[in-house]
Coordinates of C-alpha atoms and ligand atoms in Angstrom, one line a residue:
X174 CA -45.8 17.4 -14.0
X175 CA -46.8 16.9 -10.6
X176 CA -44.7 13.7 -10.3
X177 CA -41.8 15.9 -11.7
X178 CA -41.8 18.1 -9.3
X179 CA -42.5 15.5 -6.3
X180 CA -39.4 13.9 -7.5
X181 CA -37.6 16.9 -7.8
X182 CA -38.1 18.2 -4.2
X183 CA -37.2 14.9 -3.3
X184 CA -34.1 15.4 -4.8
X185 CA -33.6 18.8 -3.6
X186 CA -33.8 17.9 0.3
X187 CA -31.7 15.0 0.0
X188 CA -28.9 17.2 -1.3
X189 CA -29.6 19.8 1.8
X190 CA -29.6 16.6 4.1
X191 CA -26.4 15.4 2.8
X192 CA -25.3 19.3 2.9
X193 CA -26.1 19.6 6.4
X194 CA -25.0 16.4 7.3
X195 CA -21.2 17.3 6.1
X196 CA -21.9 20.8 7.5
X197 CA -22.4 19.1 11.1
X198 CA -19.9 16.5 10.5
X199 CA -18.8 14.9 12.8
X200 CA -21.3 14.2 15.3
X201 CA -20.7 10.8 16.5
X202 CA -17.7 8.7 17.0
X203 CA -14.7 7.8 14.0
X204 CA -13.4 4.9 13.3
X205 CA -9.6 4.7 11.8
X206 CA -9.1 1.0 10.3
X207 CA -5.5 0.3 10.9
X208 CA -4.7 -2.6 8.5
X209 CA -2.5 -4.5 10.9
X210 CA -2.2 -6.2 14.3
X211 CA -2.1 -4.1 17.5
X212 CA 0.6 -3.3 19.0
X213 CA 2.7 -2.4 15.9
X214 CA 4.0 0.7 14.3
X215 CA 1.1 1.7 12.2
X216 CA -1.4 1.0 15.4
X217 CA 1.2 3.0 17.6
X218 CA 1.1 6.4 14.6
X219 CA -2.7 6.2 14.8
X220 CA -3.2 6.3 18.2
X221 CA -1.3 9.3 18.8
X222 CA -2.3 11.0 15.7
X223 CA -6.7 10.1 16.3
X224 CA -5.9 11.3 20.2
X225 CA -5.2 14.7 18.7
X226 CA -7.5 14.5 15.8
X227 CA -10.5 13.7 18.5
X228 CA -9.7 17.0 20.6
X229 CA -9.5 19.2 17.2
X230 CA -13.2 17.2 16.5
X231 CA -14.9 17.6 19.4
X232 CA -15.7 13.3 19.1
X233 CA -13.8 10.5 19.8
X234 CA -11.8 8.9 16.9
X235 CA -11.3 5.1 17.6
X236 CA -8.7 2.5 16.4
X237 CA -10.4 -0.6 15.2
X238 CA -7.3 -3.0 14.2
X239 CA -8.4 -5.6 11.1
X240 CA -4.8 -7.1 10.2
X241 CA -3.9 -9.4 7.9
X242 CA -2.7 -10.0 4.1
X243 CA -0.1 -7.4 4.4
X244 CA -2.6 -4.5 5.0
X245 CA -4.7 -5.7 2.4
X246 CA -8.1 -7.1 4.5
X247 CA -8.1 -3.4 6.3
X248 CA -7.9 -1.6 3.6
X249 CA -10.6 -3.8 1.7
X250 CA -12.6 -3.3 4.9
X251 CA -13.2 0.4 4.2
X252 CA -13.1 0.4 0.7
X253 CA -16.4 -0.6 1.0
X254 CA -17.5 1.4 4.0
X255 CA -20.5 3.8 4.4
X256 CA -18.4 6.9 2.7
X257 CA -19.6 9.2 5.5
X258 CA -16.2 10.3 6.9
X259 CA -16.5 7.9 10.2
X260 CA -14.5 4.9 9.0
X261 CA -11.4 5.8 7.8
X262 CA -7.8 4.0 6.8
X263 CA -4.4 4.9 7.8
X264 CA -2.0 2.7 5.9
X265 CA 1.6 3.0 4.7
X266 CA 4.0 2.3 2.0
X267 CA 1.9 -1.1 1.5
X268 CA -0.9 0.8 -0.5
X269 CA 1.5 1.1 -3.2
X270 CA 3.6 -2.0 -3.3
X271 CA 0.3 -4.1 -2.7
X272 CA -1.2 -2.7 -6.1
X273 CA 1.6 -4.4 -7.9
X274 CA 2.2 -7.5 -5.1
X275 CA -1.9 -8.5 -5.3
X276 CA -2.7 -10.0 -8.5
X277 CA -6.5 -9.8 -7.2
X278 CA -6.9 -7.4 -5.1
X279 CA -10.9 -6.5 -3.6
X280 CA -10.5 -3.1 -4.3
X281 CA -8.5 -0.6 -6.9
X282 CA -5.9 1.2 -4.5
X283 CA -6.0 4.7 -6.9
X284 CA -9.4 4.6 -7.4
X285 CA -11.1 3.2 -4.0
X286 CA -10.3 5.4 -1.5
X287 CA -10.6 10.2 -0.8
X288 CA -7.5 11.1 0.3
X289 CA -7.1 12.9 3.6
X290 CA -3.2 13.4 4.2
X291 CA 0.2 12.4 4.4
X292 CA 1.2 11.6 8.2
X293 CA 4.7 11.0 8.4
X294 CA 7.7 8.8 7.1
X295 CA 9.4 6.3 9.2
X296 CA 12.7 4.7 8.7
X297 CA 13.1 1.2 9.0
X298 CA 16.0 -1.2 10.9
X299 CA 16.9 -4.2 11.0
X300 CA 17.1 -6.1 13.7
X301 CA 17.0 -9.7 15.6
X302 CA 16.4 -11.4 18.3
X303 CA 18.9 -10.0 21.2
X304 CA 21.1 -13.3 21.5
X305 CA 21.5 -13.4 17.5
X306 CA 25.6 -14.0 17.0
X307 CA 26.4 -11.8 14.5
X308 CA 27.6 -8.4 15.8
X309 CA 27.6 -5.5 13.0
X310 CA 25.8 -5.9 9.6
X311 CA 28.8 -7.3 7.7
X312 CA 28.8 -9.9 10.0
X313 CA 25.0 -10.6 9.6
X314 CA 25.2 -10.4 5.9
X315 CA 28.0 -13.4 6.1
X316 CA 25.8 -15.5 8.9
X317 CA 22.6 -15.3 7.2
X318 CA 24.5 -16.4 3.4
X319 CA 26.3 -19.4 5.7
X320 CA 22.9 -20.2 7.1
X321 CA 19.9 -19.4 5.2
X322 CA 18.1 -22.8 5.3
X323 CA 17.7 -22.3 8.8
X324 CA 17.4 -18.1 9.7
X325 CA 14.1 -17.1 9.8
X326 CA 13.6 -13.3 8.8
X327 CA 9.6 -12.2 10.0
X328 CA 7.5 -10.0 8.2
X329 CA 3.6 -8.3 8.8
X330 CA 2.3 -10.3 5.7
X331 CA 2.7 -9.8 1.8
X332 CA 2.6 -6.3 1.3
X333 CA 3.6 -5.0 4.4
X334 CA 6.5 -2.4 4.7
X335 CA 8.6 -5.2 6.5
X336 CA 8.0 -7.5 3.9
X337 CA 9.1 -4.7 1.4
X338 CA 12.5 -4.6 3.4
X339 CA 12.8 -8.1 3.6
X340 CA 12.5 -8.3 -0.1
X341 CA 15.1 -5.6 -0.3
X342 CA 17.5 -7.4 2.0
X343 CA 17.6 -10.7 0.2
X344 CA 17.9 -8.9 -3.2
X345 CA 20.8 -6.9 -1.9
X346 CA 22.7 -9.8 -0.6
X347 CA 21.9 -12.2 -3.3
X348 CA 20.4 -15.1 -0.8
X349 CA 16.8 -15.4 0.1
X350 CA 15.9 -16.3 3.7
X351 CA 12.9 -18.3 5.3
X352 CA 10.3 -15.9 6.1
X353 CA 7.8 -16.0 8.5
X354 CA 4.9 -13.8 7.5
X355 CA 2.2 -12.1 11.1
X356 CA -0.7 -10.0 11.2
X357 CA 1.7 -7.2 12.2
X358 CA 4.6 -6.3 13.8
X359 CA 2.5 -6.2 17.0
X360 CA 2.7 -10.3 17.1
X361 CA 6.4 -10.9 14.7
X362 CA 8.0 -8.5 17.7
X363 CA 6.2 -10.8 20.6
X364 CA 8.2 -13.8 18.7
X365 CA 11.3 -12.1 18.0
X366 CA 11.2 -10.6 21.7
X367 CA 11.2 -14.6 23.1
X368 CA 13.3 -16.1 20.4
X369 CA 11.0 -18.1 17.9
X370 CA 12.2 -16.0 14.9
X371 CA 15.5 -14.8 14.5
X372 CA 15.0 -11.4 12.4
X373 CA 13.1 -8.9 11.2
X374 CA 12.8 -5.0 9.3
X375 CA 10.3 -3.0 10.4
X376 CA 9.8 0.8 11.4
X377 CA 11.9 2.6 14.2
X378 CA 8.1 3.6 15.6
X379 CA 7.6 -0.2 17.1
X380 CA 11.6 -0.9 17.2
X381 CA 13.3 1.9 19.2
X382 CA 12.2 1.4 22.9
X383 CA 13.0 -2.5 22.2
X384 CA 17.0 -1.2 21.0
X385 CA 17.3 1.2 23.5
X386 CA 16.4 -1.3 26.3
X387 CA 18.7 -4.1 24.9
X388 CA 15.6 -6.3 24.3
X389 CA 16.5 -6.5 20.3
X390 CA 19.8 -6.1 18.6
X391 CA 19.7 -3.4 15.8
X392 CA 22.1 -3.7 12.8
X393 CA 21.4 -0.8 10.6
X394 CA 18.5 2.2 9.9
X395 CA 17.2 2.5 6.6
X396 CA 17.6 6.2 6.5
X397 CA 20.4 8.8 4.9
X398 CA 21.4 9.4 8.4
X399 CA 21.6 8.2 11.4
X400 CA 18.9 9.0 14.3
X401 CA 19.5 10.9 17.3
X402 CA 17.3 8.4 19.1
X403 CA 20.2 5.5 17.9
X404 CA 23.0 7.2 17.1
X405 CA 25.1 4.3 17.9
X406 CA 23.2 2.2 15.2
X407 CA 24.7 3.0 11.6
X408 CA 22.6 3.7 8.2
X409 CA 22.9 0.1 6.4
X410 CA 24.9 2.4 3.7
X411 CA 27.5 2.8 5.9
X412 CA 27.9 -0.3 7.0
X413 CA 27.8 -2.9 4.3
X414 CA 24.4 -2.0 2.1
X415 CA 25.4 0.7 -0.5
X416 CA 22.3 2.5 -1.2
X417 CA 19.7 1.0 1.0
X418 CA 17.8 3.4 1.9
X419 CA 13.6 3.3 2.4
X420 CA 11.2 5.3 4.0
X421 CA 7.7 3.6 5.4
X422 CA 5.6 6.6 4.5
X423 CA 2.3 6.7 6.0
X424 CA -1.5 8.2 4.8
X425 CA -5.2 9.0 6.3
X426 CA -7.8 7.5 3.3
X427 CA -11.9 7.7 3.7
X428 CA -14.3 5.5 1.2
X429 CA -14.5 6.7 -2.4
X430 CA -17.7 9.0 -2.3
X431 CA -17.2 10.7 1.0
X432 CA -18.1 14.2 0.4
X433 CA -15.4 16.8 -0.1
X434 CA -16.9 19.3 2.8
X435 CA -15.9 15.9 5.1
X436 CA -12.5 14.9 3.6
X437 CA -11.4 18.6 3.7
X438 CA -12.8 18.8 7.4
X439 CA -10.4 15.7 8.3
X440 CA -7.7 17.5 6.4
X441 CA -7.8 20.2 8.6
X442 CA -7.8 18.6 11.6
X443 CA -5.2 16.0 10.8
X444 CA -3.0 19.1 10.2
X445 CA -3.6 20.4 13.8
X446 CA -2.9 16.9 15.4
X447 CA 0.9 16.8 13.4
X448 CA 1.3 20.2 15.4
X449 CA 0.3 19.0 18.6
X450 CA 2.7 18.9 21.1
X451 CA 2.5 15.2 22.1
X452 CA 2.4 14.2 18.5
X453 CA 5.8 15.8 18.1
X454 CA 7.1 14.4 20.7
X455 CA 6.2 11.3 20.7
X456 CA 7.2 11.0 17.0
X457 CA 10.9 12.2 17.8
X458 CA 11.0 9.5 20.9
X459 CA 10.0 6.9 18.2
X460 CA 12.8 8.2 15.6
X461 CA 10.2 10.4 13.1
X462 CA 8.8 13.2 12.4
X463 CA 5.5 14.5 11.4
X464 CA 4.5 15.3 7.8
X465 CA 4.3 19.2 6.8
X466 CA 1.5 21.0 6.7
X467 CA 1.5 21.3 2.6
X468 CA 2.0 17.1 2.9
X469 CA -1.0 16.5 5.2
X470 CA -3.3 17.2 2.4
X471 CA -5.3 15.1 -0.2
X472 CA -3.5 16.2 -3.0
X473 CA -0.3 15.4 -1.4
X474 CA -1.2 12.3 -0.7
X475 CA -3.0 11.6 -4.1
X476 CA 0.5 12.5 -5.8
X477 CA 2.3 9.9 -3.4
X478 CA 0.5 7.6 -3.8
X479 CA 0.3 7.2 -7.6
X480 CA 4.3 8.2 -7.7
X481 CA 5.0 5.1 -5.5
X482 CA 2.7 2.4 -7.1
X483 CA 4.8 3.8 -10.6
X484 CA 8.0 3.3 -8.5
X485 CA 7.7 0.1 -6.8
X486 CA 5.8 -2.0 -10.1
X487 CA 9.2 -2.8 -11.7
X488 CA 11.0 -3.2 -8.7
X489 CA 8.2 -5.8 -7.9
X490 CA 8.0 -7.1 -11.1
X491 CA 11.4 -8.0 -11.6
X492 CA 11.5 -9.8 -7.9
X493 CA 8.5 -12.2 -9.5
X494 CA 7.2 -12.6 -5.9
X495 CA 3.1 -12.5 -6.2
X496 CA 0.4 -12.7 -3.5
X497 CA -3.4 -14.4 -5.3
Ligands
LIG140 N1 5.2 -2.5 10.4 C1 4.3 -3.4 9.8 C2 4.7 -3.6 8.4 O1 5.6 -4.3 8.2 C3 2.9 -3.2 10.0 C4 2.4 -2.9 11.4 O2 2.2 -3.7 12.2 O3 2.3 -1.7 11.6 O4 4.1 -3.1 7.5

């Protein structure tokens, strides 16, 4: 009896503790795990989005970048993180597409992770290195088909959003190209910027400054319509690729376990950093937008993710392009 109750008010206070604990939450510094390279799109969203997130918390939120294996070693990082709420994930697109791309996979993408919120959804463009000869995307399509022993198309890595598009490119024009896979987009745009790779897909967030300084050429953007940050670059179904059309869409995970007190905490607060000022505006420079309010939720984010991974398996399955 005594030893029953001993363990009992063990058990008790270590509930308070962990009540308290997501009560005071957060108290020290966050991490956010982007699963790619510095330097690239998804490192460029989380900055801005854990500057405003750290003024709405009251502590600094960090950026630790762990690329490689399209997203996948990132992601696999804080799947098996403390689930406390201060080492978090914001990945894209590639949560989805990797649950069907990853035959072995360290972790269960719908069952690893708490869902914080959607962030936003970026569309992609093609592009190439500036000196690339062909001039609009018909063009390009005709080149790459002539020479596609020898173009080199890069990518972040097997999973990634770029790889996605890639994949998507090939299929549409029948012909598949030598690709050339980074740790992000960080490092494919450092090679694409002096010439050792010839093209790549990737998010307007990393690839509009480049266009609008002449650095890259840009042949199409991946969305219905065009953006008012390129308006002179055409949606690739205007210009030669009925129907392609993709969004990267992005969203803020935490460790399966973390308590709901802390993953509704970051909820909140990642819904006041997509209405801060600098967020918005920064997002529109780039060519996005923030997600709503009703999006930057778990449940959202929860119903995106399992839509997508039920979208992209056939797609996937019928290309017959694994990663082990
Ligand atoms: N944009 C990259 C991708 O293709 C990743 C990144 O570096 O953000 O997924």
């Amino acid at each position: 009896m005594k030893r029953l109750l001993s363990t009992l008010v063990a058990a008790a206070s270590l509930m308070l503790t962990g009540l308290a604990s997501a009560q005071s939450f957060p108290d020290r510094t966050i991490t956010i795990v982007v699963p790619f390279a510095a330097g690239g799109p998804t490192d460029t969203v989380t900055r801005l989005v854990a500057e405003a997130m750290s003024k709405d918390l009251g502590q600094q939120v960090i950026v630790e970048n762990v690329g490689g294996a399209g997203g996948t070693l990132g992601a696999g990082r804080v799947a098996s993180a403390e689930p406390d709420g201060y080492t978090l994930l914001l990945h894209h697109i590639g949560m989805a597409t990797s649950a069907t791309l990853y035959r072995k996979l360290a972790y269960d993408p719908l069952n690893a992770f708490e869902y914080i919120g959607l962030v936003t959804d970026v569309p992609m463009t093609i592009v190439a290195r500036k000196d690339f000869e062909p001039s609009d995307l018909k063009g390009l399509i005709d080149y790459v088909k002539a020479n596609k022993d020898t173009v080199t198309l890069a990518n972040a890595g097997i999973g990634a959003a770029s790889h996605l598009c890639g994949m998507m490119f090939m299929s549409a024009i029948g012909t598949p190209l030598v690709t050339v896979p980074y740790k992000g987009t960080g490092p494919a745009m450092t090679d694409l910027l002096g010439g050792q790779v010839d093209m790549l897909c990737d998010q307007t967030t990393n690839t509009t400054k480049q266009i609008q300084g002449g650095t890259i050429k840009a042949y199409a953007v991946t969305s219905p319509d065009r953006l008012a940050v390129l308006p002179d670059v055409p949606t690739a179904n205007e210009a030669g690729l009925p129907g392609f059309e993709v969004g990267i869409w992005h969203g803020l995970y935490a460790p399966k376990g973390t308590p709901a007190e802390v993953t509704e905490r970051l909820s909140r607060s990642l819904q006041v950093a997509l209405k801060d000022k600098n967020v918005i505006d920064r997002f529109a420079e780039l060519g996005t937008v923030p997600s709503s309010q009703e999006d930057a939720t778990p449940a959202a984010l929860k119903a995106k993710l399992e839509s997508e991974i039920a979208r992209w398996k056939p797609v996937i399955e019928a290309a017959g392009q694994y990663a082990d």
